N, CA, C and O atoms as a DFTB+ gen file, in Angstrom:
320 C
 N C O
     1  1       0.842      -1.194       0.000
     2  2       0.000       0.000       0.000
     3  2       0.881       1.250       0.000
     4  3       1.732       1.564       0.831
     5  1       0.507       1.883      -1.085
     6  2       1.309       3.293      -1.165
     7  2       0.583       4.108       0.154
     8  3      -0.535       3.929       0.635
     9  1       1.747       5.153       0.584
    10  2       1.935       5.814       1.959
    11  2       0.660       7.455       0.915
    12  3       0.863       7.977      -0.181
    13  1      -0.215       7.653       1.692
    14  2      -0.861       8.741       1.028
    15  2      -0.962       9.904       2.665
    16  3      -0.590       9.681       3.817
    17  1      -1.557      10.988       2.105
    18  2      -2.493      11.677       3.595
    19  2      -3.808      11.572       3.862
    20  3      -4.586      11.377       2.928
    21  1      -4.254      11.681       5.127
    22  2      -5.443      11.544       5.225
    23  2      -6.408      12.793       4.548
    24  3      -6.340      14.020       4.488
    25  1      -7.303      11.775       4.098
    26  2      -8.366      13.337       3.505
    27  2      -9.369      13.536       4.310
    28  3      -9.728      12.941       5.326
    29  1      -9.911      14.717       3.574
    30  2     -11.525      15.017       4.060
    31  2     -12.066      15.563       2.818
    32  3     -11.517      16.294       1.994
    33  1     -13.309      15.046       2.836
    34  2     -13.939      15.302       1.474
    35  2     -15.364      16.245       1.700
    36  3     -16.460      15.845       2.091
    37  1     -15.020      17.414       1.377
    38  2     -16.369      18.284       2.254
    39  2     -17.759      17.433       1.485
    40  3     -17.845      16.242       1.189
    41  1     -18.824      18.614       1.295
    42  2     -20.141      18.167       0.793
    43  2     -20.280      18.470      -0.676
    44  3     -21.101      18.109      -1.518
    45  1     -19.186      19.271      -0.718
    46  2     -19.487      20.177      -2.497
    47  2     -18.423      18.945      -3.147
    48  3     -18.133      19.186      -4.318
    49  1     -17.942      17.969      -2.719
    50  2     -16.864      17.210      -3.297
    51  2     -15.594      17.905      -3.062
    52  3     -14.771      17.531      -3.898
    53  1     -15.225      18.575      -2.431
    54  2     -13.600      19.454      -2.413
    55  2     -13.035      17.969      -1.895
    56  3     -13.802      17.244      -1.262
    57  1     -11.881      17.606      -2.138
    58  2     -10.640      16.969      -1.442
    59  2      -9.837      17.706      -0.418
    60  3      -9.337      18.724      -0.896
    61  1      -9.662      17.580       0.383
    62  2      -8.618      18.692       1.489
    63  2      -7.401      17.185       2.086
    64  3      -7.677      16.044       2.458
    65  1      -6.222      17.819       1.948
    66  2      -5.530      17.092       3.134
    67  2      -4.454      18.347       2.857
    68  3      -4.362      19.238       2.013
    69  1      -3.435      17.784       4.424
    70  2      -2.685      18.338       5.267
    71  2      -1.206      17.381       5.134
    72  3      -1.045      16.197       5.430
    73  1      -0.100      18.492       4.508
    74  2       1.028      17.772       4.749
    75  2       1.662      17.704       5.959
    76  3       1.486      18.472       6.906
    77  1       2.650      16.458       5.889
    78  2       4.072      16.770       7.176
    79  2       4.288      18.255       7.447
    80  3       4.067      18.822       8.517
    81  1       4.764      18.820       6.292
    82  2       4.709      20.156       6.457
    83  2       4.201      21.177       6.824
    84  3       4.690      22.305       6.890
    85  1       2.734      20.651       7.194
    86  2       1.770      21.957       7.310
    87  2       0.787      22.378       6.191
    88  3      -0.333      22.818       6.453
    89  1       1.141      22.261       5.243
    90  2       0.866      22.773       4.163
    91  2      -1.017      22.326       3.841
    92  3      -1.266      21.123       3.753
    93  1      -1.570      22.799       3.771
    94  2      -3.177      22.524       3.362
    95  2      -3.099      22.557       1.626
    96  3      -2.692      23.489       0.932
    97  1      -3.621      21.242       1.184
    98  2      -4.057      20.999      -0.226
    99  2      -5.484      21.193      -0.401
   100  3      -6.297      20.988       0.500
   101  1      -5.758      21.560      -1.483
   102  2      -7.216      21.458      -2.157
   103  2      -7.640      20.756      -3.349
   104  3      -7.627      21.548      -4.291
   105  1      -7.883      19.994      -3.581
   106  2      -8.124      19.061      -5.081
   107  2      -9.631      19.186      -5.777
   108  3     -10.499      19.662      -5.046
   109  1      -9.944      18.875      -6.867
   110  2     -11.034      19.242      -6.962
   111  2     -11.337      19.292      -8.548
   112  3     -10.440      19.568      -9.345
   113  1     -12.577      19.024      -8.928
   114  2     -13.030      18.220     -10.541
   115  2     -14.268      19.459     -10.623
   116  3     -15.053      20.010      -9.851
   117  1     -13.980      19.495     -11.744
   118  2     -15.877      20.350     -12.668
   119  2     -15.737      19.687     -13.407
   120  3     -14.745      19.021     -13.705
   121  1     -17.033      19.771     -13.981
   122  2     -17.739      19.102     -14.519
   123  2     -18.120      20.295     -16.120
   124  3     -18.450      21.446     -15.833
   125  1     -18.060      20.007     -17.299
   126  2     -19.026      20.348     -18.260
   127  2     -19.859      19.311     -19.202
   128  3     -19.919      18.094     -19.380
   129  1     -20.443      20.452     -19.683
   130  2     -21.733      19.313     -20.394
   131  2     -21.134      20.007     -22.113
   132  3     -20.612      21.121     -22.152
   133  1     -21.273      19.375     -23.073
   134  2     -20.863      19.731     -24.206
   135  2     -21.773      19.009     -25.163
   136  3     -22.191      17.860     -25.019
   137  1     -22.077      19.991     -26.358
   138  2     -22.721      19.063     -27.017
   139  2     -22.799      19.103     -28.610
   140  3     -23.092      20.087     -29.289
   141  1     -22.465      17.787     -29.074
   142  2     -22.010      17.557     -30.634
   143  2     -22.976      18.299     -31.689
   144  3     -23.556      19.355     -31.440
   145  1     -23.061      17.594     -32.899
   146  2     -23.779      18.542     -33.910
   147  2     -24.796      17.526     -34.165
   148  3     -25.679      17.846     -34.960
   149  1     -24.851      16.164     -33.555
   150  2     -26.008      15.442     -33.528
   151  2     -26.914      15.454     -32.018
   152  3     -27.755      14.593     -31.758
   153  1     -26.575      16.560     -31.130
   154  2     -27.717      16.819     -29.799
   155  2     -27.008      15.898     -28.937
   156  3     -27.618      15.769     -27.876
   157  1     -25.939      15.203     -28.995
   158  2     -25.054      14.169     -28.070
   159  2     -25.010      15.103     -27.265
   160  3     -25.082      16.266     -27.664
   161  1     -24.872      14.763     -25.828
   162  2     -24.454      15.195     -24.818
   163  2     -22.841      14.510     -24.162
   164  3     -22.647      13.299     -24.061
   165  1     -22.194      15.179     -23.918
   166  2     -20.429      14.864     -23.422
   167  2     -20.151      15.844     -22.024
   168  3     -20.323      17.036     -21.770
   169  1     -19.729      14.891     -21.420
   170  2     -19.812      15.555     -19.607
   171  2     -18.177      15.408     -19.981
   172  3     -17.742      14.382     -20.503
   173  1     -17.199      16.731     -19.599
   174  2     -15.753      16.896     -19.862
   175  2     -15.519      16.961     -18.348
   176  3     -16.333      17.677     -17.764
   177  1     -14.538      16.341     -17.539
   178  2     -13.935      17.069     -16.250
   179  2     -12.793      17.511     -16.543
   180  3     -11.999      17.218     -17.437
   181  1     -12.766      18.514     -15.408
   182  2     -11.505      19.198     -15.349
   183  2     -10.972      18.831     -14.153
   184  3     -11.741      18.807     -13.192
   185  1      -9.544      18.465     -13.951
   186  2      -8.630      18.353     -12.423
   187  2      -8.105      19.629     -12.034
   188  3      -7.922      20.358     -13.010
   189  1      -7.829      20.098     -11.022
   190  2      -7.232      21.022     -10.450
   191  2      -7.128      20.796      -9.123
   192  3      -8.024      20.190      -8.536
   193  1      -5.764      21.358      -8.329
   194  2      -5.602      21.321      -7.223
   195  2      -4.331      22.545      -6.714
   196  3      -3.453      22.933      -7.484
   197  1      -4.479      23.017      -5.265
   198  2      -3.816      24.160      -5.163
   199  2      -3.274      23.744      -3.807
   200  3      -3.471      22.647      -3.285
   201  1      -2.521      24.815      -3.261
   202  2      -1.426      24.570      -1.882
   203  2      -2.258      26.102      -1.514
   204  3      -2.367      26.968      -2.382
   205  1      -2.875      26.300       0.051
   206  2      -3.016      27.198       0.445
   207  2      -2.303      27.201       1.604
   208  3      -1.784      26.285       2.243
   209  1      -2.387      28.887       1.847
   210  2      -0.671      30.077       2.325
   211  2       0.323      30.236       1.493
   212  3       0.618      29.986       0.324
   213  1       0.999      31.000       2.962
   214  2       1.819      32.138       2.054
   215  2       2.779      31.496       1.374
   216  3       3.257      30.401       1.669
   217  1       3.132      32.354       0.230
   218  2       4.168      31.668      -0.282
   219  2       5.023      32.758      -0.778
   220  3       4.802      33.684      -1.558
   221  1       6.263      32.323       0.019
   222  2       7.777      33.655      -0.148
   223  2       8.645      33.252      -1.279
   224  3       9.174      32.141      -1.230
   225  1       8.762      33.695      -1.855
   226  2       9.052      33.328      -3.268
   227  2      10.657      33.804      -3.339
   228  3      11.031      34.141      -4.463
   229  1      11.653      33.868      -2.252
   230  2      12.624      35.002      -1.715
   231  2      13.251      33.783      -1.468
   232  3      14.481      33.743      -1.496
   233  1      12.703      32.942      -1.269
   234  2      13.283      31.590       0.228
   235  2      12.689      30.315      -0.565
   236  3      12.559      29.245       0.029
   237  1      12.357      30.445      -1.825
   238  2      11.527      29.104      -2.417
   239  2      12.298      27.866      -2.373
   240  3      13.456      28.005      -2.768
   241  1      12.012      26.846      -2.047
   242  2      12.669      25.743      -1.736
   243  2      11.572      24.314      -2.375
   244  3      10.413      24.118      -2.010
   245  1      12.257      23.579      -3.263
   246  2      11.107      22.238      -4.260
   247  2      11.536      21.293      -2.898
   248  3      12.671      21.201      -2.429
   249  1      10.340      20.642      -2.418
   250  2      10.851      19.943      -1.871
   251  2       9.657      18.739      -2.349
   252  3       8.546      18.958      -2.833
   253  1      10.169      17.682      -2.098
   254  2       9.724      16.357      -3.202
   255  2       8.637      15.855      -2.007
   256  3       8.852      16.163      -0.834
   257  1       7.466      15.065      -2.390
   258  2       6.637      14.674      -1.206
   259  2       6.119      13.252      -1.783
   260  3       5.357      13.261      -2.750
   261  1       6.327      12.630      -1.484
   262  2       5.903      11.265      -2.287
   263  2       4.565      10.864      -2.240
   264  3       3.866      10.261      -3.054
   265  1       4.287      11.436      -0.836
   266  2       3.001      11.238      -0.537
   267  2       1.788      12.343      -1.094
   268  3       0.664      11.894      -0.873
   269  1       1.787      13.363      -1.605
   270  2       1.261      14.328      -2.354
   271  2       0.797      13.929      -3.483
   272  3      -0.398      14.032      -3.759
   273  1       2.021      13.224      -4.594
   274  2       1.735      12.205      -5.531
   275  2       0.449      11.161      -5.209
   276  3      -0.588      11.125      -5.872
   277  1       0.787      10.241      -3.925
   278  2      -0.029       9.047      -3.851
   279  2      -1.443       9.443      -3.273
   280  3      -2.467       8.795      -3.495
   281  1      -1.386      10.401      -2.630
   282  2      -2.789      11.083      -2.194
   283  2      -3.379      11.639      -3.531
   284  3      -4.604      11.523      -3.477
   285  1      -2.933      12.255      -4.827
   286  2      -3.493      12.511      -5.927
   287  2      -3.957      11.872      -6.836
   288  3      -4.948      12.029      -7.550
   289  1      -2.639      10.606      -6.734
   290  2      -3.637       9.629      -7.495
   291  2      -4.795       9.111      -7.074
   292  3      -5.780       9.077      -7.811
   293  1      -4.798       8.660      -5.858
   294  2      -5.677       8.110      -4.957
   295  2      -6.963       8.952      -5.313
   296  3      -7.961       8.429      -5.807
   297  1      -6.856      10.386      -5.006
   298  2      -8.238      11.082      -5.549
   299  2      -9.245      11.078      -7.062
   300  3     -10.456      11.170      -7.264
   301  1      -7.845      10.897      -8.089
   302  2      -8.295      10.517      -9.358
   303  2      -8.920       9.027      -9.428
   304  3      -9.727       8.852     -10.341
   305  1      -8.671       8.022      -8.646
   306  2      -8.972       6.466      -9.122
   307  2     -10.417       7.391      -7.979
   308  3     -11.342       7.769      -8.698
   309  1     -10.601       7.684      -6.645
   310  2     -11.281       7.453      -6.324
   311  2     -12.786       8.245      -6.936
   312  3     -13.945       7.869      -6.761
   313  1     -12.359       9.277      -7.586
   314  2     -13.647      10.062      -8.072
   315  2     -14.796       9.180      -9.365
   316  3     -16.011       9.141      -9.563
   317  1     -12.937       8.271     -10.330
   318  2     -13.754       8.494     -11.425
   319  2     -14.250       6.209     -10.906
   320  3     -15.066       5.585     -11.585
Protein backbone atom coordinates (compact mmCIF):
# COMPACT_ATOMS: atom_id res chain seq x y z
CA UNK A 1 0.00 0.00 0.00
CA UNK A 2 1.31 3.29 -1.16
CA UNK A 3 1.93 5.81 1.96
CA UNK A 4 -0.86 8.74 1.03
CA UNK A 5 -2.49 11.68 3.59
CA UNK A 6 -5.44 11.54 5.22
CA UNK A 7 -8.37 13.34 3.51
CA UNK A 8 -11.52 15.02 4.06
CA UNK A 9 -13.94 15.30 1.47
CA UNK A 10 -16.37 18.28 2.25
CA UNK A 11 -20.14 18.17 0.79
CA UNK A 12 -19.49 20.18 -2.50
CA UNK A 13 -16.86 17.21 -3.30
CA UNK A 14 -13.60 19.45 -2.41
CA UNK A 15 -10.64 16.97 -1.44
CA UNK A 16 -8.62 18.69 1.49
CA UNK A 17 -5.53 17.09 3.13
CA UNK A 18 -2.69 18.34 5.27
CA UNK A 19 1.03 17.77 4.75
CA UNK A 20 4.07 16.77 7.18
CA UNK A 21 4.71 20.16 6.46
CA UNK A 22 1.77 21.96 7.31
CA UNK A 23 0.87 22.77 4.16
CA UNK A 24 -3.18 22.52 3.36
CA UNK A 25 -4.06 21.00 -0.23
CA UNK A 26 -7.22 21.46 -2.16
CA UNK A 27 -8.12 19.06 -5.08
CA UNK A 28 -11.03 19.24 -6.96
CA UNK A 29 -13.03 18.22 -10.54
CA UNK A 30 -15.88 20.35 -12.67
CA UNK A 31 -17.74 19.10 -14.52
CA UNK A 32 -19.03 20.35 -18.26
CA UNK A 33 -21.73 19.31 -20.39
CA UNK A 34 -20.86 19.73 -24.21
CA UNK A 35 -22.72 19.06 -27.02
CA UNK A 36 -22.01 17.56 -30.63
CA UNK A 37 -23.78 18.54 -33.91
CA UNK A 38 -26.01 15.44 -33.53
CA UNK A 39 -27.72 16.82 -29.80
CA UNK A 40 -25.05 14.17 -28.07
CA UNK A 41 -24.45 15.20 -24.82
CA UNK A 42 -20.43 14.86 -23.42
CA UNK A 43 -19.81 15.56 -19.61
CA UNK A 44 -15.75 16.90 -19.86
CA UNK A 45 -13.94 17.07 -16.25
CA UNK A 46 -11.50 19.20 -15.35
CA UNK A 47 -8.63 18.35 -12.42
CA UNK A 48 -7.23 21.02 -10.45
CA UNK A 49 -5.60 21.32 -7.22
CA UNK A 50 -3.82 24.16 -5.16
CA UNK A 51 -1.43 24.57 -1.88
CA UNK A 52 -3.02 27.20 0.44
CA UNK A 53 -0.67 30.08 2.32
CA UNK A 54 1.82 32.14 2.05
CA UNK A 55 4.17 31.67 -0.28
CA UNK A 56 7.78 33.66 -0.15
CA UNK A 57 9.05 33.33 -3.27
CA UNK A 58 12.62 35.00 -1.71
CA UNK A 59 13.28 31.59 0.23
CA UNK A 60 11.53 29.10 -2.42
CA UNK A 61 12.67 25.74 -1.74
CA UNK A 62 11.11 22.24 -4.26
CA UNK A 63 10.85 19.94 -1.87
CA UNK A 64 9.72 16.36 -3.20
CA UNK A 65 6.64 14.67 -1.21
CA UNK A 66 5.90 11.27 -2.29
CA UNK A 67 3.00 11.24 -0.54
CA UNK A 68 1.26 14.33 -2.35
CA UNK A 69 1.74 12.20 -5.53
CA UNK A 70 -0.03 9.05 -3.85
CA UNK A 71 -2.79 11.08 -2.19
CA UNK A 72 -3.49 12.51 -5.93
CA UNK A 73 -3.64 9.63 -7.49
CA UNK A 74 -5.68 8.11 -4.96
CA UNK A 75 -8.24 11.08 -5.55
CA UNK A 76 -8.29 10.52 -9.36
CA UNK A 77 -8.97 6.47 -9.12
CA UNK A 78 -11.28 7.45 -6.32
CA UNK A 79 -13.65 10.06 -8.07
CA UNK A 80 -13.75 8.49 -11.42
Amino acid sequence: MLLQYNLNKTEQGVYQFTTDSGYLYTAFFTSYRLHDQENNTHTVYSFGFDRSGNFNNGKFQHEYDEKIKNTIIYIVKDFF
